[in-house]
Amino acid sequence: MEDHANLAARWLAGAGSIVALTGAGVSAESGIPTFRGEGGLWRTYRAEDLATPSAFARDPILVWEWYRYRQGICAAAAPNAAHAALARIEERAPGFTLITQNVDGLHRRAGSRNLVEVHGDIFRARCTVCGANRELTGAEEETIPACPGGHTMRPDIVWFGETLPENAIAKAHRASASADLFLVIGTSAIVYPAASFPLIAKDRGARLVEVNPEETPLTPLADLSFRGKAAEILPLLVDRAFSRPVEDS
Ligand code: BV8
C-alpha cells in the first residue's frame, strides 16, 4: 500500500493530462446513500424503478417525491475530503477534467469547475414543452415544479433509457481520449456509457487508478486499484503528489 500510494502520487504529480470519473461512492462519506449499496432503497423502490421516463409518465408525483426526498439529503450534505482532494487536483494540474455520474452538486460546492455532469443535476428542472430550465432549492412549496408557462417540469436528470447530453458526451470523450492518467473513484462501473470513458482512456495508453472499497469490472484493468474509501485514499495521494517538491516527481 505504501509503495502503491507513492507510485500513484508520482503519476499524479507528473501526468500531463488527468481525468477522473466519479460515482455515488465519492459522496458516501457525505451521507448520501449510494445507488446500489444498502440505503439505496426509498420506500420499497429501487433507483432503477423510478429513474425512467416510463415511471415519470406513469406517476410524476411519486417520481418527484423521490427527487424531493433526495434534494433534501443532498442540500443537507457537505462535500467531503474526497471532493476537496479532486478540487485540489484541478488547482494543481491544469487541464484536469472531472466527469461525474453524480447529480448531488457536491463537486461544484467543493470548488470543482472543469466538471462534466453526465447524468444531470438534481437541483435543476426542465420543461419538456418549452424547454425552460429552473434552478430548485428543494424547499419549494409544490412537489411538481411548473415552468413560467405553467407546464409540468421534469427533473433535469438523465434517466435509464435516455441518451446523455451531446455536449457532455463529447467533452468527456475528448478528455478521456487524451488522458495520461485516469482516476476511477467510487463507482460500480456498470452504467454505460459513463463506464466506457475509463476504457477509452486505457485503450489510448492511459494509466488507470481505481479507488473503491470493493472490486469492480474495471479492477482487472487498473494499473493500481486501492481497496478503500475515497475520503481516506484520495487526500493521501493528493497530499503526497502536490506537497512534494517538484524535482521529486
Ligand atoms: C443511454 C441519474 C442510450 C438518475 C443515472 C451500453 C451502452 C449504452 C447504454 C447501455 C448499455 N448497456 C445498458 C445500457 C442501458 C443503461 C445502463 O447502463 N444500464 C446498466 C444498469 C446496465 N444505460 C442507460 O440507460 C444510459 N442511457 O445509454 O442511452 C441507450 C438507451 C437504451 C439502450 C441502449 C442505449 C443512461 C444511464 C444514466 C442513468 N441515470 N443516474 C438519478 O440519479 O436519479 S445512473 C445512476 O447509476 C447514477 O447516476 C449513478 O451514479 C450511476 C452509477 O452508479 P454508481 O455511481 O457507480 O453508484 P453505485 O451505487 O452503483 O456504486 C457505488 C460504488 O461506490 C460501489 O462500487 C461502492 O463499492 C463504492 N463505494 C461505496 N462507498 C465508497 C465507495 N467508493 C469510494 N469510497 C466510499 N466511501
mmCIF file of C-alpha atoms and ligand atoms in Angstrom:
data_model
loop_
_atom_site.group_PDB
_atom_site.id
_atom_site.type_symbol
_atom_site.label_atom_id
_atom_site.label_comp_id
_atom_site.label_asym_id
_atom_site.label_seq_id
_atom_site.Cartn_x
_atom_site.Cartn_y
_atom_site.Cartn_z
ATOM 1 C CA MET A 1 0.000 0.000 0.000
ATOM 2 C CA GLU A 2 2.850 2.373 0.920
ATOM 3 C CA ASP A 3 4.676 1.815 -2.388
ATOM 4 C CA HIS A 4 1.447 1.929 -4.347
ATOM 5 C CA ALA A 5 0.499 5.266 -2.770
ATOM 6 C CA ASN A 6 3.913 6.724 -3.616
ATOM 7 C CA LEU A 7 3.683 5.399 -7.170
ATOM 8 C CA ALA A 8 0.187 6.806 -7.668
ATOM 9 C CA ALA A 9 1.318 10.128 -6.196
ATOM 10 C CA ARG A 10 4.246 10.244 -8.613
ATOM 11 C CA TRP A 11 1.894 9.560 -11.552
ATOM 12 C CA LEU A 12 -0.442 12.304 -10.309
ATOM 13 C CA ALA A 13 2.398 14.833 -9.971
ATOM 14 C CA GLY A 14 3.900 14.013 -13.356
ATOM 15 C CA ALA A 15 0.839 13.453 -15.574
ATOM 16 C CA GLY A 16 0.282 15.878 -18.458
ATOM 17 C CA SER A 17 -3.454 15.270 -18.654
ATOM 18 C CA ILE A 18 -5.525 13.863 -15.789
ATOM 19 C CA VAL A 19 -9.199 12.803 -15.954
ATOM 20 C CA ALA A 20 -11.353 11.446 -13.124
ATOM 21 C CA LEU A 21 -14.711 9.645 -13.255
ATOM 22 C CA THR A 22 -16.685 9.652 -10.009
ATOM 23 C CA GLY A 23 -19.768 7.755 -8.914
ATOM 24 C CA ALA A 24 -22.031 7.676 -5.882
ATOM 25 C CA GLY A 25 -19.225 6.258 -3.695
ATOM 26 C CA VAL A 26 -17.419 9.606 -3.649
ATOM 27 C CA SER A 27 -20.445 11.125 -1.844
ATOM 28 C CA ALA A 28 -20.960 8.174 0.524
ATOM 29 C CA GLU A 29 -18.961 9.848 3.285
ATOM 30 C CA SER A 30 -21.125 12.946 2.889
ATOM 31 C CA GLY A 31 -24.050 10.789 3.987
ATOM 32 C CA ILE A 32 -25.668 10.353 0.557
ATOM 33 C CA PRO A 33 -26.747 6.706 0.028
ATOM 34 C CA THR A 34 -25.157 5.047 -2.992
ATOM 35 C CA PHE A 35 -27.395 3.712 -5.749
ATOM 36 C CA ARG A 36 -26.797 0.029 -5.271
ATOM 37 C CA GLY A 37 -25.484 -0.208 -1.722
ATOM 38 C CA GLU A 38 -27.663 -0.512 1.378
ATOM 39 C CA GLY A 39 -29.674 2.661 1.947
ATOM 40 C CA GLY A 40 -30.189 2.932 -1.810
ATOM 41 C CA LEU A 41 -33.830 1.962 -1.398
ATOM 42 C CA TRP A 42 -36.618 4.522 -0.943
ATOM 43 C CA ARG A 43 -39.911 3.273 0.472
ATOM 44 C CA THR A 44 -39.973 -0.047 -1.455
ATOM 45 C CA TYR A 45 -38.465 1.255 -4.691
ATOM 46 C CA ARG A 46 -35.048 0.773 -6.281
ATOM 47 C CA ALA A 47 -33.491 3.691 -8.172
ATOM 48 C CA GLU A 48 -33.774 1.818 -11.455
ATOM 49 C CA ASP A 49 -37.551 1.552 -10.892
ATOM 50 C CA LEU A 50 -38.016 5.306 -10.587
ATOM 51 C CA ALA A 51 -35.232 6.858 -12.709
ATOM 52 C CA THR A 52 -37.008 6.141 -16.005
ATOM 53 C CA PRO A 53 -39.262 8.095 -18.402
ATOM 54 C CA SER A 54 -41.988 5.453 -18.044
ATOM 55 C CA ALA A 55 -42.030 5.772 -14.230
ATOM 56 C CA PHE A 56 -42.406 9.548 -14.622
ATOM 57 C CA ALA A 57 -45.162 9.188 -17.239
ATOM 58 C CA ARG A 58 -46.954 6.689 -15.004
ATOM 59 C CA ASP A 59 -46.663 8.589 -11.733
ATOM 60 C CA PRO A 60 -44.947 12.013 -11.897
ATOM 61 C CA ILE A 61 -45.921 12.782 -8.288
ATOM 62 C CA LEU A 62 -44.188 9.624 -6.964
ATOM 63 C CA VAL A 63 -41.043 10.340 -9.013
ATOM 64 C CA TRP A 64 -40.966 13.977 -7.890
ATOM 65 C CA GLU A 65 -41.480 12.886 -4.278
ATOM 66 C CA TRP A 66 -38.360 10.687 -4.650
ATOM 67 C CA TYR A 67 -36.343 13.567 -6.114
ATOM 68 C CA ARG A 68 -37.612 15.997 -3.474
ATOM 69 C CA TYR A 69 -36.538 13.480 -0.801
ATOM 70 C CA ARG A 70 -33.085 13.216 -2.390
ATOM 71 C CA GLN A 71 -32.816 17.003 -2.844
ATOM 72 C CA GLY A 72 -33.281 17.292 0.916
ATOM 73 C CA ILE A 73 -30.461 14.818 1.585
ATOM 74 C CA CYS A 74 -28.147 16.500 -0.947
ATOM 75 C CA ALA A 75 -28.889 20.031 0.323
ATOM 76 C CA ALA A 76 -28.116 18.926 3.910
ATOM 77 C CA ALA A 77 -24.918 17.148 2.875
ATOM 78 C CA ALA A 78 -21.497 18.762 2.709
ATOM 79 C CA PRO A 79 -18.628 17.960 0.356
ATOM 80 C CA ASN A 80 -16.151 15.558 1.981
ATOM 81 C CA ALA A 81 -12.346 15.240 1.805
ATOM 82 C CA ALA A 82 -12.586 13.303 -1.477
ATOM 83 C CA HIS A 83 -14.455 16.165 -3.178
ATOM 84 C CA ALA A 84 -11.877 18.597 -1.772
ATOM 85 C CA ALA A 85 -8.967 16.452 -2.995
ATOM 86 C CA LEU A 86 -10.405 16.418 -6.532
ATOM 87 C CA ALA A 87 -10.843 20.209 -6.449
ATOM 88 C CA ARG A 88 -7.177 20.451 -5.381
ATOM 89 C CA ILE A 89 -6.065 18.352 -8.354
ATOM 90 C CA GLU A 90 -7.842 20.879 -10.609
ATOM 91 C CA GLU A 91 -5.930 23.708 -8.909
ATOM 92 C CA ARG A 92 -2.561 21.991 -9.331
ATOM 93 C CA ALA A 93 -2.970 20.145 -12.639
ATOM 94 C CA PRO A 94 -4.075 22.423 -15.485
ATOM 95 C CA GLY A 95 -6.405 20.683 -17.896
ATOM 96 C CA PHE A 96 -7.797 18.304 -15.265
ATOM 97 C CA THR A 97 -11.305 17.159 -16.232
ATOM 98 C CA LEU A 98 -13.739 15.732 -13.689
ATOM 99 C CA ILE A 99 -16.515 13.571 -15.156
ATOM 100 C CA THR A 100 -19.196 12.781 -12.607
ATOM 101 C CA GLN A 101 -22.208 10.480 -12.726
ATOM 102 C CA ASN A 102 -23.454 12.113 -9.538
ATOM 103 C CA VAL A 103 -26.293 14.623 -9.598
ATOM 104 C CA ASP A 104 -25.823 15.849 -5.995
ATOM 105 C CA GLY A 105 -23.872 19.040 -6.800
ATOM 106 C CA LEU A 106 -21.159 18.314 -4.200
ATOM 107 C CA HIS A 107 -18.223 18.558 -6.639
ATOM 108 C CA ARG A 108 -19.318 22.065 -7.638
ATOM 109 C CA ARG A 109 -19.782 23.038 -3.971
ATOM 110 C CA ALA A 110 -16.233 21.736 -3.276
ATOM 111 C CA GLY A 111 -14.846 24.101 -5.920
ATOM 112 C CA SER A 112 -14.509 21.859 -8.994
ATOM 113 C CA ARG A 113 -15.177 23.876 -12.144
ATOM 114 C CA ASN A 114 -13.930 21.805 -15.102
ATOM 115 C CA LEU A 115 -16.784 19.429 -14.373
ATOM 116 C CA VAL A 116 -18.848 17.266 -16.750
ATOM 117 C CA GLU A 117 -22.118 16.252 -15.058
ATOM 118 C CA VAL A 118 -23.057 13.439 -17.448
ATOM 119 C CA HIS A 119 -26.298 12.472 -15.651
ATOM 120 C CA GLY A 120 -27.606 15.974 -14.896
ATOM 121 C CA ASP A 121 -28.248 17.965 -11.738
ATOM 122 C CA ILE A 122 -30.838 17.094 -9.063
ATOM 123 C CA PHE A 123 -31.412 20.800 -8.337
ATOM 124 C CA ARG A 124 -32.412 21.644 -11.922
ATOM 125 C CA ALA A 125 -35.812 21.064 -13.529
ATOM 126 C CA ARG A 126 -36.539 21.122 -17.276
ATOM 127 C CA CYS A 127 -39.798 21.782 -19.124
ATOM 128 C CA THR A 128 -40.493 19.187 -21.827
ATOM 129 C CA VAL A 129 -42.885 21.596 -23.570
ATOM 130 C CA CYS A 130 -40.996 24.888 -23.742
ATOM 131 C CA GLY A 131 -37.509 23.692 -22.725
ATOM 132 C CA ALA A 132 -37.258 26.205 -19.864
ATOM 133 C CA ASN A 133 -34.796 25.316 -17.111
ATOM 134 C CA ARG A 134 -35.379 26.170 -13.469
ATOM 135 C CA GLU A 135 -32.955 26.006 -10.553
ATOM 136 C CA LEU A 136 -34.577 24.414 -7.468
ATOM 137 C CA THR A 137 -33.578 24.647 -3.807
ATOM 138 C CA GLY A 138 -35.612 21.602 -2.728
ATOM 139 C CA ALA A 139 -37.571 23.817 -0.324
ATOM 140 C CA GLU A 140 -40.271 24.819 -2.829
ATOM 141 C CA GLU A 141 -43.892 24.526 -1.650
ATOM 142 C CA GLU A 142 -45.021 22.487 -4.642
ATOM 143 C CA THR A 143 -43.857 18.895 -5.203
ATOM 144 C CA ILE A 144 -44.018 19.203 -9.000
ATOM 145 C CA PRO A 145 -42.429 22.442 -10.272
ATOM 146 C CA ALA A 146 -44.072 24.324 -13.148
ATOM 147 C CA CYS A 147 -42.387 26.408 -15.829
ATOM 148 C CA PRO A 148 -43.351 30.101 -16.334
ATOM 149 C CA GLY A 149 -45.851 28.830 -18.940
ATOM 150 C CA GLY A 150 -47.487 26.629 -16.306
ATOM 151 C CA HIS A 151 -46.326 23.319 -17.786
ATOM 152 C CA THR A 152 -45.268 20.377 -15.566
ATOM 153 C CA MET A 153 -41.479 20.218 -15.398
ATOM 154 C CA ARG A 154 -39.316 17.090 -15.038
ATOM 155 C CA PRO A 155 -36.028 16.657 -13.184
ATOM 156 C CA ASP A 156 -33.119 17.646 -15.467
ATOM 157 C CA ILE A 157 -31.633 14.213 -14.940
ATOM 158 C CA VAL A 158 -30.642 11.530 -17.486
ATOM 159 C CA TRP A 159 -32.863 8.533 -16.809
ATOM 160 C CA PHE A 160 -32.223 4.937 -17.821
ATOM 161 C CA GLY A 161 -33.053 4.530 -21.494
ATOM 162 C CA GLU A 162 -32.270 8.216 -22.192
ATOM 163 C CA THR A 163 -29.204 9.474 -24.022
ATOM 164 C CA LEU A 164 -26.689 11.669 -22.247
ATOM 165 C CA PRO A 165 -26.415 15.338 -23.298
ATOM 166 C CA GLU A 166 -24.426 15.559 -26.555
ATOM 167 C CA ASN A 167 -22.022 18.209 -25.228
ATOM 168 C CA ALA A 168 -21.335 16.194 -22.064
ATOM 169 C CA ILE A 169 -20.552 13.028 -24.017
ATOM 170 C CA ALA A 170 -18.309 14.941 -26.447
ATOM 171 C CA LYS A 171 -16.362 16.704 -23.685
ATOM 172 C CA ALA A 172 -15.970 13.506 -21.616
ATOM 173 C CA HIS A 173 -14.904 11.503 -24.673
ATOM 174 C CA ARG A 174 -12.369 14.142 -25.790
ATOM 175 C CA ALA A 175 -10.797 14.356 -22.326
ATOM 176 C CA SER A 176 -10.708 10.556 -21.881
ATOM 177 C CA ALA A 177 -9.102 10.016 -25.297
ATOM 178 C CA SER A 178 -6.193 12.331 -24.434
ATOM 179 C CA ALA A 179 -5.689 11.398 -20.753
ATOM 180 C CA ASP A 180 -2.306 10.173 -19.471
ATOM 181 C CA LEU A 181 -3.828 9.276 -16.119
ATOM 182 C CA PHE A 182 -7.472 8.263 -15.491
ATOM 183 C CA LEU A 183 -8.804 8.047 -11.918
ATOM 184 C CA VAL A 184 -11.972 5.990 -11.291
ATOM 185 C CA ILE A 185 -13.392 6.875 -7.890
ATOM 186 C CA GLY A 186 -16.389 5.342 -6.140
ATOM 187 C CA THR A 187 -18.294 3.802 -8.998
ATOM 188 C CA SER A 188 -19.551 0.266 -9.616
ATOM 189 C CA ALA A 189 -18.639 0.891 -13.292
ATOM 190 C CA ILE A 190 -21.748 -0.870 -14.605
ATOM 191 C CA VAL A 191 -23.698 2.085 -16.019
ATOM 192 C CA TYR A 192 -22.944 2.910 -19.648
ATOM 193 C CA PRO A 193 -21.871 4.961 -21.479
ATOM 194 C CA ALA A 194 -20.215 6.585 -18.384
ATOM 195 C CA ALA A 195 -18.297 3.367 -17.628
ATOM 196 C CA SER A 196 -16.828 3.443 -21.158
ATOM 197 C CA PHE A 197 -14.735 6.589 -20.515
ATOM 198 C CA PRO A 198 -12.010 4.808 -18.469
ATOM 199 C CA LEU A 199 -11.923 2.098 -21.162
ATOM 200 C CA ILE A 200 -11.381 4.732 -23.869
ATOM 201 C CA ALA A 201 -8.505 6.209 -21.850
ATOM 202 C CA LYS A 202 -6.947 2.809 -21.187
ATOM 203 C CA ASP A 203 -7.191 1.890 -24.881
ATOM 204 C CA ARG A 204 -5.262 5.073 -25.707
ATOM 205 C CA GLY A 205 -2.454 4.157 -23.284
ATOM 206 C CA ALA A 206 -3.534 5.996 -20.123
ATOM 207 C CA ARG A 207 -2.702 4.641 -16.688
ATOM 208 C CA LEU A 208 -5.825 3.647 -14.757
ATOM 209 C CA VAL A 209 -6.045 4.149 -10.970
ATOM 210 C CA GLU A 210 -9.165 2.971 -9.111
ATOM 211 C CA VAL A 211 -10.335 3.813 -5.569
ATOM 212 C CA ASN A 212 -13.187 1.666 -4.238
ATOM 213 C CA PRO A 213 -13.722 -0.484 -1.113
ATOM 214 C CA GLU A 214 -14.942 -3.221 -3.460
ATOM 215 C CA GLU A 215 -13.670 -4.718 -6.714
ATOM 216 C CA THR A 216 -15.448 -3.659 -9.902
ATOM 217 C CA PRO A 217 -15.354 -4.788 -13.562
ATOM 218 C CA LEU A 218 -12.590 -2.193 -14.031
ATOM 219 C CA THR A 219 -10.342 -3.600 -11.274
ATOM 220 C CA PRO A 220 -8.565 -6.141 -13.536
ATOM 221 C CA LEU A 221 -7.766 -3.340 -15.999
ATOM 222 C CA ALA A 222 -6.444 -0.905 -13.377
ATOM 223 C CA ASP A 223 -2.706 -0.258 -13.120
ATOM 224 C CA LEU A 224 -3.325 0.420 -9.422
ATOM 225 C CA SER A 225 -6.548 -0.334 -7.517
ATOM 226 C CA PHE A 226 -6.883 0.895 -3.918
ATOM 227 C CA ARG A 227 -9.375 -1.025 -1.728
ATOM 228 C CA GLY A 228 -10.527 1.814 0.457
ATOM 229 C CA LYS A 229 -12.744 4.839 0.978
ATOM 230 C CA ALA A 230 -12.372 7.817 -1.347
ATOM 231 C CA ALA A 231 -12.274 10.339 1.526
ATOM 232 C CA GLU A 232 -9.284 8.480 3.019
ATOM 233 C CA ILE A 233 -7.301 7.415 -0.053
ATOM 234 C CA LEU A 234 -7.660 10.455 -2.331
ATOM 235 C CA PRO A 235 -6.396 13.083 0.177
ATOM 236 C CA LEU A 236 -3.415 10.842 0.918
ATOM 237 C CA LEU A 237 -2.472 10.556 -2.777
ATOM 238 C CA VAL A 238 -3.052 14.253 -3.488
ATOM 239 C CA ASP A 239 -1.054 15.369 -0.423
ATOM 240 C CA ARG A 240 1.864 13.183 -1.498
ATOM 241 C CA ALA A 241 1.638 14.330 -5.087
ATOM 242 C CA PHE A 242 1.310 18.052 -4.618
ATOM 243 C CA SER A 243 3.031 18.833 -1.366
ATOM 244 C CA ARG A 244 6.269 17.196 -2.539
ATOM 245 C CA PRO A 245 8.957 19.422 -4.111
ATOM 246 C CA VAL A 246 8.557 19.361 -7.881
ATOM 247 C CA GLU A 247 12.030 17.832 -8.553
ATOM 248 C CA ASP A 248 10.891 14.686 -6.668
ATOM 249 C CA SER A 249 8.029 13.982 -9.054
HETATM 250 C C1 BV8 B 1 -28.060 5.510 -22.689
HETATM 251 C C2 BV8 B 1 -29.447 9.536 -12.917
HETATM 252 C C3 BV8 B 1 -28.733 5.249 -24.974
HETATM 253 C C4 BV8 B 1 -30.674 9.097 -12.215
HETATM 254 C C5 BV8 B 1 -28.378 7.543 -13.687
HETATM 255 C C6 BV8 B 1 -24.482 0.003 -23.202
HETATM 256 C C7 BV8 B 1 -24.365 1.238 -23.846
HETATM 257 C C8 BV8 B 1 -25.296 2.250 -23.596
HETATM 258 C C9 BV8 B 1 -26.356 2.036 -22.691
HETATM 259 C C10 BV8 B 1 -26.461 0.807 -22.063
HETATM 260 C C11 BV8 B 1 -25.538 -0.197 -22.307
HETATM 261 N N1 BV8 B 1 -25.905 -1.271 -21.564
HETATM 262 C C12 BV8 B 1 -27.002 -0.967 -20.832
HETATM 263 C C13 BV8 B 1 -27.393 0.270 -21.139
HETATM 264 C C14 BV8 B 1 -28.551 0.922 -20.578
HETATM 265 C C15 BV8 B 1 -28.213 1.707 -19.298
HETATM 266 C C16 BV8 B 1 -27.239 1.011 -18.376
HETATM 267 O O1 BV8 B 1 -26.039 1.283 -18.391
HETATM 268 N N2 BV8 B 1 -27.758 0.128 -17.523
HETATM 269 C C17 BV8 B 1 -26.939 -0.548 -16.547
HETATM 270 C C18 BV8 B 1 -27.701 -0.615 -15.220
HETATM 271 C C19 BV8 B 1 -26.610 -1.916 -17.093
HETATM 272 N N3 BV8 B 1 -27.675 2.992 -19.663
HETATM 273 C C20 BV8 B 1 -28.545 3.967 -19.955
HETATM 274 O O2 BV8 B 1 -29.763 3.818 -19.986
HETATM 275 C C21 BV8 B 1 -27.959 5.324 -20.272
HETATM 276 N N4 BV8 B 1 -28.558 5.805 -21.482
HETATM 277 O O3 BV8 B 1 -27.027 4.957 -22.841
HETATM 278 O O4 BV8 B 1 -28.904 5.894 -23.746
HETATM 279 C C22 BV8 B 1 -29.303 3.861 -24.837
HETATM 280 C C23 BV8 B 1 -30.548 3.687 -24.237
HETATM 281 C C24 BV8 B 1 -31.069 2.385 -24.108
HETATM 282 C C25 BV8 B 1 -30.350 1.277 -24.543
HETATM 283 C C26 BV8 B 1 -29.068 1.455 -25.113
HETATM 284 C C27 BV8 B 1 -28.561 2.761 -25.256
HETATM 285 C C28 BV8 B 1 -28.293 6.340 -19.199
HETATM 286 C C29 BV8 B 1 -27.682 5.954 -17.905
HETATM 287 C C30 BV8 B 1 -27.933 7.081 -16.872
HETATM 288 C C31 BV8 B 1 -28.945 6.609 -15.864
HETATM 289 N N5 BV8 B 1 -29.060 7.594 -14.797
HETATM 290 N N6 BV8 B 1 -28.471 8.486 -12.787
HETATM 291 C C32 BV8 B 1 -30.694 9.643 -10.827
HETATM 292 O O5 BV8 B 1 -29.623 9.890 -10.220
HETATM 293 O O6 BV8 B 1 -31.811 9.780 -10.324
HETATM 294 S S1 BV8 B 1 -27.301 6.308 -13.434
HETATM 295 C C33 BV8 B 1 -27.028 6.022 -11.789
HETATM 296 O O7 BV8 B 1 -26.054 4.974 -11.739
HETATM 297 C C34 BV8 B 1 -26.394 7.174 -11.019
HETATM 298 O O8 BV8 B 1 -26.093 8.307 -11.783
HETATM 299 C C35 BV8 B 1 -25.088 6.576 -10.546
HETATM 300 O O9 BV8 B 1 -24.100 7.496 -10.417
HETATM 301 C C36 BV8 B 1 -24.821 5.647 -11.669
HETATM 302 C C37 BV8 B 1 -23.748 4.647 -11.497
HETATM 303 O O10 BV8 B 1 -23.841 4.116 -10.238
HETATM 304 P P1 BV8 B 1 -22.624 4.450 -9.243
HETATM 305 O O11 BV8 B 1 -22.421 5.919 -9.202
HETATM 306 O O12 BV8 B 1 -21.455 3.634 -9.620
HETATM 307 O O13 BV8 B 1 -23.239 4.026 -7.873
HETATM 308 P P2 BV8 B 1 -23.371 2.557 -7.300
HETATM 309 O O14 BV8 B 1 -24.246 2.635 -6.103
HETATM 310 O O15 BV8 B 1 -23.697 1.604 -8.413
HETATM 311 O O16 BV8 B 1 -21.881 2.187 -6.845
HETATM 312 C C38 BV8 B 1 -21.260 2.929 -5.811
HETATM 313 C C39 BV8 B 1 -19.834 2.459 -5.757
HETATM 314 O O17 BV8 B 1 -19.163 3.209 -4.741
HETATM 315 C C40 BV8 B 1 -19.700 0.992 -5.387
HETATM 316 O O18 BV8 B 1 -18.743 0.385 -6.232
HETATM 317 C C41 BV8 B 1 -19.174 1.032 -3.937
HETATM 318 O O19 BV8 B 1 -18.301 -0.046 -3.669
HETATM 319 C C42 BV8 B 1 -18.420 2.331 -3.947
HETATM 320 N N7 BV8 B 1 -18.288 2.968 -2.639
HETATM 321 C C43 BV8 B 1 -19.129 2.900 -1.574
HETATM 322 N N8 BV8 B 1 -18.629 3.656 -0.559
HETATM 323 C C44 BV8 B 1 -17.480 4.228 -1.029
HETATM 324 C C45 BV8 B 1 -17.260 3.797 -2.349
HETATM 325 N N9 BV8 B 1 -16.199 4.183 -3.080
HETATM 326 C C46 BV8 B 1 -15.314 5.019 -2.501
HETATM 327 N N10 BV8 B 1 -15.455 5.492 -1.240
HETATM 328 C C47 BV8 B 1 -16.519 5.106 -0.481
HETATM 329 N N11 BV8 B 1 -16.647 5.563 0.796
#
